[in-house]
Short mmCIF file of N, CA and C and ligand atoms in Angstrom, two decimals:
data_model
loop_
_atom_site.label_atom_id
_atom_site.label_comp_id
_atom_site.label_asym_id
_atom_site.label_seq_id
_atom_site.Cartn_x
_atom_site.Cartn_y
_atom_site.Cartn_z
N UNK A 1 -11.20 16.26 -13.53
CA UNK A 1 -10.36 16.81 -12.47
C UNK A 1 -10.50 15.98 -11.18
N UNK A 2 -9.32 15.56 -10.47
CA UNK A 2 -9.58 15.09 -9.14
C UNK A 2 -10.40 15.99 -8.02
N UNK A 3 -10.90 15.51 -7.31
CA UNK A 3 -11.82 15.84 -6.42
C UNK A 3 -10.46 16.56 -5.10
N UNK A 4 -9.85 15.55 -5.35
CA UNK A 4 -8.89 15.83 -4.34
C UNK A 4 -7.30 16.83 -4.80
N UNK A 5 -7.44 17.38 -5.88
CA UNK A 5 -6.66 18.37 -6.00
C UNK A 5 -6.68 19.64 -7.25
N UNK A 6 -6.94 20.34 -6.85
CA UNK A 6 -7.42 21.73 -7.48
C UNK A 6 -6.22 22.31 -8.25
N UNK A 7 -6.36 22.25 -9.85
CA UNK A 7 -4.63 23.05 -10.38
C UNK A 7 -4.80 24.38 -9.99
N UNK A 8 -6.50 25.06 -9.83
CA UNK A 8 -5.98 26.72 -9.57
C UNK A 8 -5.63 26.63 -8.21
N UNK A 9 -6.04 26.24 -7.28
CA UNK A 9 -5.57 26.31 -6.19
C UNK A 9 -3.74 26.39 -5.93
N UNK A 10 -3.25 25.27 -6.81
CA UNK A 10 -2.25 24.42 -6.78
C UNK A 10 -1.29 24.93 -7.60
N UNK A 11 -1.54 25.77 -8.26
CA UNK A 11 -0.97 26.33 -9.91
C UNK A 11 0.39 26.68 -9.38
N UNK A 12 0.85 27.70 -8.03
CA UNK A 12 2.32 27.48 -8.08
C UNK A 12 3.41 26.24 -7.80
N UNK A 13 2.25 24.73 -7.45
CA UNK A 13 3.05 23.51 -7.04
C UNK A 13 3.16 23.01 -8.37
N UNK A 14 2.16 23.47 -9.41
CA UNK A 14 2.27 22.30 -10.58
C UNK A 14 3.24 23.33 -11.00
N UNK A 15 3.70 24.82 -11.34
CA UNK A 15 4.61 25.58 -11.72
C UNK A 15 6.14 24.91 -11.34
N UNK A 16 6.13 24.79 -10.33
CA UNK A 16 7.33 24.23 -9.59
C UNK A 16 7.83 22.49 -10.10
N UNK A 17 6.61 21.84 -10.25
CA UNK A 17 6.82 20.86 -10.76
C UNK A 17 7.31 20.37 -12.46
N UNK A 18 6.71 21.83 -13.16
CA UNK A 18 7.25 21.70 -14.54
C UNK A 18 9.07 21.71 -14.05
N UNK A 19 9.04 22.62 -13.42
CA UNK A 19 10.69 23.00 -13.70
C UNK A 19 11.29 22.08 -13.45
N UNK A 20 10.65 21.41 -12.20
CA UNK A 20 11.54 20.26 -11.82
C UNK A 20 11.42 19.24 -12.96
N UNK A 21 10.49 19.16 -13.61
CA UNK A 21 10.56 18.03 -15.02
C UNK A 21 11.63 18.41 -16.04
N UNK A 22 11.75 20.19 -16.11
CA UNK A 22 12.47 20.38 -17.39
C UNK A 22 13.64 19.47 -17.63
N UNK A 23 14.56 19.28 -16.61
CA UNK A 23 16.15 19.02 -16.91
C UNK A 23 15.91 17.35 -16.91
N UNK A 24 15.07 16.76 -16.71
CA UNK A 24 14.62 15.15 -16.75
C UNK A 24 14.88 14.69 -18.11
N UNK A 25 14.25 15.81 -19.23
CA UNK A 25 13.72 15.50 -20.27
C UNK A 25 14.70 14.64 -21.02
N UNK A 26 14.64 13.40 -21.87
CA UNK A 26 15.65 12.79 -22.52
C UNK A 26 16.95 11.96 -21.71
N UNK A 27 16.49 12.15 -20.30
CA UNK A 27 17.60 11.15 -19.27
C UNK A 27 16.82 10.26 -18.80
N UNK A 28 17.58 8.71 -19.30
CA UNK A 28 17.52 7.76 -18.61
C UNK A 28 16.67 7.15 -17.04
N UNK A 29 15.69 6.68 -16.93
CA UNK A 29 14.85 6.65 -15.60
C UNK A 29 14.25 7.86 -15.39
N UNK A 30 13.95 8.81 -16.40
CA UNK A 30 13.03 10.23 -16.02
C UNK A 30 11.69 9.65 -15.35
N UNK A 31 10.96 8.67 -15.52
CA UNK A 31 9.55 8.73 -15.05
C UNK A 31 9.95 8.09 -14.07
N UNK A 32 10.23 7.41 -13.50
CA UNK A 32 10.39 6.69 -12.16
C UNK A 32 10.63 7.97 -11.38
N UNK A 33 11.89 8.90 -11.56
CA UNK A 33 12.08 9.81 -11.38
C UNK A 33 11.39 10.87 -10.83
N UNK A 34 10.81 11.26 -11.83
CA UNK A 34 9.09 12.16 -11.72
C UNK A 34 8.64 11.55 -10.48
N UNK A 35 8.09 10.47 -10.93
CA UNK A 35 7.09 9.63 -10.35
C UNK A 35 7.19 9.58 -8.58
N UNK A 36 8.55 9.45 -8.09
CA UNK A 36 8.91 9.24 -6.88
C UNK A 36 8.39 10.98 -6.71
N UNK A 37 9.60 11.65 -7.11
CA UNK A 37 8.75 13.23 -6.68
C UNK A 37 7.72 13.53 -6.33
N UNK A 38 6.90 13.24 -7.33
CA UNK A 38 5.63 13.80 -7.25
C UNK A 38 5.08 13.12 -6.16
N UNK A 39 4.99 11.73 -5.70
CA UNK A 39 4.76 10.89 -5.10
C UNK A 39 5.18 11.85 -3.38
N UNK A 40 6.48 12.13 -3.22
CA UNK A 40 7.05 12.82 -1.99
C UNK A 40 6.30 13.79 -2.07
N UNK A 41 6.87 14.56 -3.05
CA UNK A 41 5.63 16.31 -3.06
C UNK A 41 4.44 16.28 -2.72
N UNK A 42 3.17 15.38 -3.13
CA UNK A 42 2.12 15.70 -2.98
C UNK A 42 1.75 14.67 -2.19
N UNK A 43 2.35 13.63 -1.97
CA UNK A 43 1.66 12.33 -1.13
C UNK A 43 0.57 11.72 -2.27
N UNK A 44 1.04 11.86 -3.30
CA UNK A 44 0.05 11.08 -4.28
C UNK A 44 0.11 11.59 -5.70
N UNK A 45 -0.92 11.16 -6.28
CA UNK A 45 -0.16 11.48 -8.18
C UNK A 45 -1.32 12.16 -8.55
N UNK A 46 -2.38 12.93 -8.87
CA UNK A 46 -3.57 13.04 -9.44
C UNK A 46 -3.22 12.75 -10.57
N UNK A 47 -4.39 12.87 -11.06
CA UNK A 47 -4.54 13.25 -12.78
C UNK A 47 -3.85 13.91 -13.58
N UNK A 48 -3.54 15.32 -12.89
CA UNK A 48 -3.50 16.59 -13.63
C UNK A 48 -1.82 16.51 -13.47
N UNK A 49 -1.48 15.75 -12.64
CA UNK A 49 0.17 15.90 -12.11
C UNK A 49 0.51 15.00 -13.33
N UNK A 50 -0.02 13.63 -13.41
CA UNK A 50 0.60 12.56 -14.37
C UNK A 50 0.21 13.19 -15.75
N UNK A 51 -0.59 14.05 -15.97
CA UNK A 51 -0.69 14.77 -17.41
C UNK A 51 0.71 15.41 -18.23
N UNK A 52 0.70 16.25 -16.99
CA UNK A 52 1.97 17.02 -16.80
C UNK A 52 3.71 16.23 -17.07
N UNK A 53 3.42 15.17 -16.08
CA UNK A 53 4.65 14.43 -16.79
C UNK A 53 4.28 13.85 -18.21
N UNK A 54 3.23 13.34 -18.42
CA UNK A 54 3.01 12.79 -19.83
C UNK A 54 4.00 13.68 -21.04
N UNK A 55 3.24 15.07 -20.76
CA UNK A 55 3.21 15.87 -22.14
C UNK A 55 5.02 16.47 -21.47
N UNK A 56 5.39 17.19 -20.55
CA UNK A 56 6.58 17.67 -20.73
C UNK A 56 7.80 16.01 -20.76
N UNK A 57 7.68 15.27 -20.29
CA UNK A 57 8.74 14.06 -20.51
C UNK A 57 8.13 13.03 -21.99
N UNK A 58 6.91 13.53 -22.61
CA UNK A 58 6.82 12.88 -23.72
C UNK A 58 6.39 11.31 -23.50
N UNK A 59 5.92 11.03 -22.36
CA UNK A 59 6.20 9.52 -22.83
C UNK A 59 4.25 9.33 -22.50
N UNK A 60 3.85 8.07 -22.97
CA UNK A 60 2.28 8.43 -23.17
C UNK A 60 1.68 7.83 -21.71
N UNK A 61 0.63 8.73 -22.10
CA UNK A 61 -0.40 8.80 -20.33
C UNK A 61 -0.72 7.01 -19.97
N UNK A 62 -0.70 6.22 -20.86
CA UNK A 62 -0.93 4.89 -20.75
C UNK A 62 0.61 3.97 -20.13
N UNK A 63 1.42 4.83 -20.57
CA UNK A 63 2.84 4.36 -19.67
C UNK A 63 2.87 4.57 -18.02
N UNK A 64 2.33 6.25 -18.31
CA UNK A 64 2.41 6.22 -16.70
C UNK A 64 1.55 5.92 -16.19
N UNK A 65 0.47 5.89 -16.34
CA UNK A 65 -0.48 5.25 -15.89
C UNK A 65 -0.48 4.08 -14.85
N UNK A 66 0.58 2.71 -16.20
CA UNK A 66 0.80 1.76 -16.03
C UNK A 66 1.85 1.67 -14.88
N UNK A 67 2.80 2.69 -15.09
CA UNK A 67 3.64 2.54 -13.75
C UNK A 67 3.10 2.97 -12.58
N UNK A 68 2.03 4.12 -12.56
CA UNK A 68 1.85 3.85 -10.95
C UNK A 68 0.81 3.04 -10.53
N UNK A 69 0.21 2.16 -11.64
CA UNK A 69 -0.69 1.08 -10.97
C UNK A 69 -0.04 -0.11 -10.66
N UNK A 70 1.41 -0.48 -10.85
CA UNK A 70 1.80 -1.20 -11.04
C UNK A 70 2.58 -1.42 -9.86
N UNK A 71 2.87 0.02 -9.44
CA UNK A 71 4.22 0.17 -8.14
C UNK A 71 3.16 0.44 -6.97
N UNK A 72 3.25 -0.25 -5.98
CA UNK A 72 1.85 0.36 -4.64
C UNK A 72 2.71 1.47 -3.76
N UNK A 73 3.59 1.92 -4.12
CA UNK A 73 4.28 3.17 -3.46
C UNK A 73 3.73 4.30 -4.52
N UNK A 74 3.22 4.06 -5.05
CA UNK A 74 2.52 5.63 -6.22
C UNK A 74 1.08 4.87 -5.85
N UNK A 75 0.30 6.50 -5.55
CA UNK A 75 -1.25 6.67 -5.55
C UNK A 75 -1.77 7.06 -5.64
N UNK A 76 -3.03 7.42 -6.58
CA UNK A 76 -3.96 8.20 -7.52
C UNK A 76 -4.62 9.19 -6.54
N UNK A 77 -4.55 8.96 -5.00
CA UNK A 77 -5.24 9.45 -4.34
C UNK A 77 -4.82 9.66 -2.91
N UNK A 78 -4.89 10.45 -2.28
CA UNK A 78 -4.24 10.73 -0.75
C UNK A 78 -4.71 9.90 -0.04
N UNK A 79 -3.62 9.17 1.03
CA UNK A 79 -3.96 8.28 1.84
C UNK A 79 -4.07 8.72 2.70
N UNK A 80 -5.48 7.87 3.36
CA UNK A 80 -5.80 8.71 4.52
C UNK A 80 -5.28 8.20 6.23
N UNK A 81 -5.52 8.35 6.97
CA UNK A 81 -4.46 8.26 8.15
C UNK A 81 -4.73 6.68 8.60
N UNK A 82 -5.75 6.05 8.67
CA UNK A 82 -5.78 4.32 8.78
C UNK A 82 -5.84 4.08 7.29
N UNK A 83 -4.80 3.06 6.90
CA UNK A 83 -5.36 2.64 5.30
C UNK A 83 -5.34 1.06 5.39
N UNK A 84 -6.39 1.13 4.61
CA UNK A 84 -6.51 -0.84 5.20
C UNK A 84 -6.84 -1.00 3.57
N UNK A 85 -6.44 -2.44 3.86
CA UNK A 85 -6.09 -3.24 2.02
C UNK A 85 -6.42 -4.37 2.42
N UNK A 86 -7.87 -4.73 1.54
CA UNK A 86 -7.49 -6.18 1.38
C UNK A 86 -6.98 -7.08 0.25
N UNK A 87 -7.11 -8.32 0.66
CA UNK A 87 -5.81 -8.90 -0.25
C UNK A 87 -6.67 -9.36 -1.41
N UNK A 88 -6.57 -9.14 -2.57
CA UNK A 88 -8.24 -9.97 -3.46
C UNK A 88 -6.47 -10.86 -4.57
N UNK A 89 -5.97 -11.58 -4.09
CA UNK A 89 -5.26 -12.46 -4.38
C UNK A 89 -5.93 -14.02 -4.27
N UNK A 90 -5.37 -14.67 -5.52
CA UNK A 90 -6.50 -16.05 -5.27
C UNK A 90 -6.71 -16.72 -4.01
N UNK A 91 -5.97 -17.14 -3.17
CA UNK A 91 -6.21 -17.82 -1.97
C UNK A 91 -7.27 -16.94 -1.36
N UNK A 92 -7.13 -15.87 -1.11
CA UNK A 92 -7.79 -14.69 -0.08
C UNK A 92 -9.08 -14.51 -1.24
N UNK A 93 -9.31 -14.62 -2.49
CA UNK A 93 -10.32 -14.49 -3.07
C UNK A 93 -11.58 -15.50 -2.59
N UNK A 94 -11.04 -17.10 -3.25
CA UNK A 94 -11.50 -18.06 -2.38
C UNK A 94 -12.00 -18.34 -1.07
N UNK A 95 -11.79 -17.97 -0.29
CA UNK A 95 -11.72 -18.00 1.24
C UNK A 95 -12.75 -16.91 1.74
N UNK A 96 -13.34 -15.78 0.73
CA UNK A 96 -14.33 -15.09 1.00
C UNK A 96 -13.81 -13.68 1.10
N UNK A 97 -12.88 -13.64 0.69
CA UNK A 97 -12.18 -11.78 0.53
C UNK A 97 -13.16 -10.77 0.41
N UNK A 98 -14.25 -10.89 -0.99
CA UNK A 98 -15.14 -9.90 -1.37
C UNK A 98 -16.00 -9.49 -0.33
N UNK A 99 -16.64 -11.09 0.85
CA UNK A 99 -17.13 -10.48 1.52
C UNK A 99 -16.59 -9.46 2.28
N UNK A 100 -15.52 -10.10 3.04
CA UNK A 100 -14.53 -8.99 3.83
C UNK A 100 -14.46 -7.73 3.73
N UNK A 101 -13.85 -7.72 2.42
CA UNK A 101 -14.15 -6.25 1.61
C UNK A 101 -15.60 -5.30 1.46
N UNK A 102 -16.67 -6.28 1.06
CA UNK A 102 -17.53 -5.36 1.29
C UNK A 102 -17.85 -5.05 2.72
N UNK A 103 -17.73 -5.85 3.34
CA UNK A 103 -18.01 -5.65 5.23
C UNK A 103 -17.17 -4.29 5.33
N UNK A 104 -16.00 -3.90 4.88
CA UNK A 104 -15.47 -3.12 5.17
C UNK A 104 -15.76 -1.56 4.88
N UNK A 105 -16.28 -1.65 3.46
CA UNK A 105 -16.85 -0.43 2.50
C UNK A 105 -18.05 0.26 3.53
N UNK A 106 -18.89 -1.38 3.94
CA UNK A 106 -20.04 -0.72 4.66
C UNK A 106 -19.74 -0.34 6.03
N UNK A 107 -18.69 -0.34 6.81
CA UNK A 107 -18.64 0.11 7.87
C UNK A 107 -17.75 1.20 7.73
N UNK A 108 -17.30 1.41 6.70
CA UNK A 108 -15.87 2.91 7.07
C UNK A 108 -16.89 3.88 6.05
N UNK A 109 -17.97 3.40 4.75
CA UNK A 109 -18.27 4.13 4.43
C UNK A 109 -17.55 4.51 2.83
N UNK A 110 -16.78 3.73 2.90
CA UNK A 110 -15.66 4.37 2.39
C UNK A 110 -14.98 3.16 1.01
N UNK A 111 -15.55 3.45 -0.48
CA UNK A 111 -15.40 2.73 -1.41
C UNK A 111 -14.35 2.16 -1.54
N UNK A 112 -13.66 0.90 -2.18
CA UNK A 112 -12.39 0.65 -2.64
C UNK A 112 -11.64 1.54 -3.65
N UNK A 113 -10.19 1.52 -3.42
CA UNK A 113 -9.67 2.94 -3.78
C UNK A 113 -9.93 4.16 -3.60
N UNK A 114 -11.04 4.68 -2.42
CA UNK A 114 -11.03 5.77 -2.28
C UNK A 114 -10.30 6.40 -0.75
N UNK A 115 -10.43 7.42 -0.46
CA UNK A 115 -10.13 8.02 0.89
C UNK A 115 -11.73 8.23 1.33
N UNK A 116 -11.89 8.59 2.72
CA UNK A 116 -12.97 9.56 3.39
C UNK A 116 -12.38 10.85 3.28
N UNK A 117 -14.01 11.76 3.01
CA UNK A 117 -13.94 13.47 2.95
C UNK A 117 -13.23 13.58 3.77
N UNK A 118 -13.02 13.48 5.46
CA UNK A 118 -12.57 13.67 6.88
C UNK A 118 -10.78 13.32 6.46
N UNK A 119 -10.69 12.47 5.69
CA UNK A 119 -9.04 12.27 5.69
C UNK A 119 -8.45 10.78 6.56
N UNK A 120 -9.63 10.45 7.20
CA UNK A 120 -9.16 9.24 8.39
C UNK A 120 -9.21 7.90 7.67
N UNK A 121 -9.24 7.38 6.34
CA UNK A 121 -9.20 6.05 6.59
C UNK A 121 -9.29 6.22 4.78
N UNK A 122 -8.10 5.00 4.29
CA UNK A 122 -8.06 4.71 3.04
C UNK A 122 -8.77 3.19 2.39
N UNK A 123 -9.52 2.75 1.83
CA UNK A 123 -9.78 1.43 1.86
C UNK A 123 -8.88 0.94 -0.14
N UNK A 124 -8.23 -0.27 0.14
CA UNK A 124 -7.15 -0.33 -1.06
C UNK A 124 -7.76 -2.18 -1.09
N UNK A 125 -7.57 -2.81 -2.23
CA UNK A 125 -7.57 -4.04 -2.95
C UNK A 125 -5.73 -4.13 -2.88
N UNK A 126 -5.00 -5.06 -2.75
CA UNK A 126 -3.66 -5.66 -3.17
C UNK A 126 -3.78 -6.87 -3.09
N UNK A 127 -2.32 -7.01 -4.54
CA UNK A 127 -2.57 -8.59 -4.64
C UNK A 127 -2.15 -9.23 -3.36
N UNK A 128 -1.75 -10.28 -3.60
CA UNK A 128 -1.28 -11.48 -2.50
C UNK A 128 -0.21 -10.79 -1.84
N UNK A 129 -0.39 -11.10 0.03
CA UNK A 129 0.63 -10.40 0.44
C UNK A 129 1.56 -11.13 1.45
N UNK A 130 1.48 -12.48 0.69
CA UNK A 130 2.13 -13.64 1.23
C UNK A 130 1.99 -13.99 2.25
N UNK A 131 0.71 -14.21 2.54
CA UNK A 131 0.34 -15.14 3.71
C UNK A 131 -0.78 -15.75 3.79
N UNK A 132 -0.98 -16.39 2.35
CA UNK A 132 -1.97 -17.20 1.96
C UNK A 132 -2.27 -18.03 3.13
N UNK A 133 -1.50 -18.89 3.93
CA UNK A 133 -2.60 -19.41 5.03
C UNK A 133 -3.51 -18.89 6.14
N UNK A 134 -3.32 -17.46 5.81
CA UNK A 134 -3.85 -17.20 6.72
C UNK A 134 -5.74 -16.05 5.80
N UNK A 135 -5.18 -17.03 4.97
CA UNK A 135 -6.77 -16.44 4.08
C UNK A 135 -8.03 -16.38 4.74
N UNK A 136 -8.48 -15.41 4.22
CA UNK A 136 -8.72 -14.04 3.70
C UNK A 136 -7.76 -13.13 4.44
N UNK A 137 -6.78 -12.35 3.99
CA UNK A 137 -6.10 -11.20 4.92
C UNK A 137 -6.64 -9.68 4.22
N UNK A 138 -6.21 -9.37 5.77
CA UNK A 138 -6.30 -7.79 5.29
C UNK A 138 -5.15 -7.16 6.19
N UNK A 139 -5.08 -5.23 6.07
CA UNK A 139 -4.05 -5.32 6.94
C UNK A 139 -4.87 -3.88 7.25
N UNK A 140 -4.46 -3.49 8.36
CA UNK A 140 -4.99 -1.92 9.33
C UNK A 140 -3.64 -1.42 9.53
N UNK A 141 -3.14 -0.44 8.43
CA UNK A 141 -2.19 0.04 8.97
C UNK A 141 -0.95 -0.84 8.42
N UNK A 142 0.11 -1.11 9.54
CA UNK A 142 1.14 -1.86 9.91
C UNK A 142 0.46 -3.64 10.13
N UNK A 143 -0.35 -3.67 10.77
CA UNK A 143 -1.23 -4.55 11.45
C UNK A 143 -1.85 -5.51 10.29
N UNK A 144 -1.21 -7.17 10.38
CA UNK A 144 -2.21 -7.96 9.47
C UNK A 144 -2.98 -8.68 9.82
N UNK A 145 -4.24 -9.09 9.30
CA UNK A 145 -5.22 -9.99 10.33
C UNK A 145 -5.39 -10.88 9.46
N UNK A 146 -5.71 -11.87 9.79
CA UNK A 146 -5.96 -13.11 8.44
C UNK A 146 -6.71 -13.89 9.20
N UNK A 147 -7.92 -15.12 8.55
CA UNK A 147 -8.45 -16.06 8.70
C UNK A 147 -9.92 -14.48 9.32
N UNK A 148 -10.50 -14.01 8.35
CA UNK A 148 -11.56 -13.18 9.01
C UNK A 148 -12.45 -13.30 8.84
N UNK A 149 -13.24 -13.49 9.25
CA UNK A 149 -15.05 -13.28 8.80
C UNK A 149 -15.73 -12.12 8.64
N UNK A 150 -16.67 -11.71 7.98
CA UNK A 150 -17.08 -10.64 7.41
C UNK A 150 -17.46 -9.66 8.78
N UNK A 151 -17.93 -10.67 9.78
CA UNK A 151 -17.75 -10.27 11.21
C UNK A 151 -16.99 -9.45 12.13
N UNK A 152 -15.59 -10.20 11.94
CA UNK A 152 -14.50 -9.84 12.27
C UNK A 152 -14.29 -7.83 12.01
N UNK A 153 -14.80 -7.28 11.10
CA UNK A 153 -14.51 -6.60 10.44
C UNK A 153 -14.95 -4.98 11.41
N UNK A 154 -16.07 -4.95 12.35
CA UNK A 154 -16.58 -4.36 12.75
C UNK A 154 -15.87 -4.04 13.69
N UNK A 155 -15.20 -5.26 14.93
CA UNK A 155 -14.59 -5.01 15.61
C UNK A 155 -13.52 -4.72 15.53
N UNK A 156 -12.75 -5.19 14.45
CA UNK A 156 -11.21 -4.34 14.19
C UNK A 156 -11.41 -2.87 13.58
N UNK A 157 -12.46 -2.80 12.83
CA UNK A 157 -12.21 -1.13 12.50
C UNK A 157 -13.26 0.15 13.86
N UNK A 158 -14.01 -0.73 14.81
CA UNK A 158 -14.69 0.09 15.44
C UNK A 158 -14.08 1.35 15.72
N UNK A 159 -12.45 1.74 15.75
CA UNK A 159 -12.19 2.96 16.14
C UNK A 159 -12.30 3.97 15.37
N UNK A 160 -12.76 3.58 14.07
CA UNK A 160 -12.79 4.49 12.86
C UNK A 160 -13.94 5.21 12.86
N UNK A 161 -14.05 6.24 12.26
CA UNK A 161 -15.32 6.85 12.34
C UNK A 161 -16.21 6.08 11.33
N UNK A 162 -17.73 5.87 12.16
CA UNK A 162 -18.56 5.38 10.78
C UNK A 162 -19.35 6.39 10.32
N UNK A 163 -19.58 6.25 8.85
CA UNK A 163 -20.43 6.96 8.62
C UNK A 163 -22.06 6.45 9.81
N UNK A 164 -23.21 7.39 9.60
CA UNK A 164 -24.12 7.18 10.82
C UNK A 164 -24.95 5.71 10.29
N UNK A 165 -25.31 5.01 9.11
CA UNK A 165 -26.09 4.46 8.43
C UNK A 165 -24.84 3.18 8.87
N UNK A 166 -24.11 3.18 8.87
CA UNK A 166 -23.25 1.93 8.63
C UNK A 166 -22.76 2.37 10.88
N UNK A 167 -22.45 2.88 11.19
CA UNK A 167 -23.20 2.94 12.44
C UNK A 167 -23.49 2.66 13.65
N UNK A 168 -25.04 2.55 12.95
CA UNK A 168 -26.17 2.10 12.86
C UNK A 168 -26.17 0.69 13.24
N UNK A 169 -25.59 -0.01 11.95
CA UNK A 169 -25.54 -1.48 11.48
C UNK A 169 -24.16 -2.23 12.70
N UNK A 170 -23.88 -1.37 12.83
CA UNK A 170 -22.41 -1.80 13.49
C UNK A 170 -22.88 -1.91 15.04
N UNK A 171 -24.19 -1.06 15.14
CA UNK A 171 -23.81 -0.97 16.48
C UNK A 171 -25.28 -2.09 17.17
N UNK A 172 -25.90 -2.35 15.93
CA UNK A 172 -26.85 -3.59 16.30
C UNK A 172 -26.43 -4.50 16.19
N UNK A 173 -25.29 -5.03 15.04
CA UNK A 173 -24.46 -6.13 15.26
C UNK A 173 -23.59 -6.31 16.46
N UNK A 174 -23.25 -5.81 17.23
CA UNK A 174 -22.50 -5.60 18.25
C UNK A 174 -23.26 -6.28 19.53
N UNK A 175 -24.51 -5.65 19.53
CA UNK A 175 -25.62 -6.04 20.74
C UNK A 175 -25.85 -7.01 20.36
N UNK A 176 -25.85 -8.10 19.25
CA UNK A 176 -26.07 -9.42 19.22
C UNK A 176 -27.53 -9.40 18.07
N UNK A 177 -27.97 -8.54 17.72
CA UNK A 177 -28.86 -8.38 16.77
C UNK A 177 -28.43 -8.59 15.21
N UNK A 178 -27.44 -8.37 14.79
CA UNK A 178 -26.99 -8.57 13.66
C UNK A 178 -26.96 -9.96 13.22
N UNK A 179 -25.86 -10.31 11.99
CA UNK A 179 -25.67 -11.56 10.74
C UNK A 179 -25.26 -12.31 12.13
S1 FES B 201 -3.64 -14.58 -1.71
FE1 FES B 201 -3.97 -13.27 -0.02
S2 FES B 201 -2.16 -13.49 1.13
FE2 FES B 201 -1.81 -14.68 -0.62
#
């Protein structure tokens, strides 16, 4: 079960959502279909939602699956109000992305592909987002930054909440004590 959505809680949205599947069934573009819905309805897809289309539209959990990993407008998980992505595309791989990325995990707290409990900040992997010269990119939001150092990372997300341990780390790197 997702952490982030409860069917008893939820039981009259997934109710509502069968019906809206019923008349899909056997027409042309039904899962894209679904998919956008559910996507508007809930701001994201869980588990238990893409089950649901599986078994009433018939088509297998490895299809849809595949489509919403495939489309970055469908997401397994609620985005939270800053969502930052970095790019792990080859140029941006090369150029030191992972560090980036982990610089980032450890200051928001906050794993790749997941949200924070609080709701404030999404951390996402995407491929190349065409602006390989400016490798390693990432983006805050609307906002893209490129050419970053693992450095860089503290001061563009300082407005975010840190967890206290990461901080901590953020706030001795800052005074000149840190990497
Ligand atoms: S590989 Fe990252 S922007 Fe192209």
């Amino acid at each position: 079960m997702s952490k982030y959505f409860d069917p008893q809680e939820r039981a009259q949205e997934l109710r509502d959502f069968k019906d809206f599947l019923a008349p899909l069934k056997g027409k042309a573009g039904q899962l894209m279909q679904a998919l956008h819905h559910a996507q508007d309805t809930y701001g994201f897809i869980p588990p238990e939602i893409q089950e649901l289309i599986s078994t009433e539209l018939k088509i297998p959990m490895a299809e849809v699956y595949g489509v919403i990993t495939f489309y970055s407008r469908f997401t397994e998980i609620p985005k939270g109000k800053t969502q930052i992505s970095v790019c792990m595309g080859t140029a941006c791989y090369v150029k030191g992305a992972v560090k980036v990325l982990e610089e980032i995990q450890m200051v928001t707290g906050v794993k790749a592909g997941h949200t924070s409990e609080d709701g404030r900040v999404s951390v996402f992997t995407t491929r190349c987002l065409g602006a390989c010269s400016m490798a390693p990119v990432m983006t805050v939001g609307h906002e893209v930054h490129g050419r970053l150092l693992p450095k860089d990372v503290i001061e563009l997300l300082k407005h975010l909440k840190y967890d206290e341990q990461a901080k901590l780390e953020a706030e001795a790197f800052l005074a000149g004590e840190g990497k």
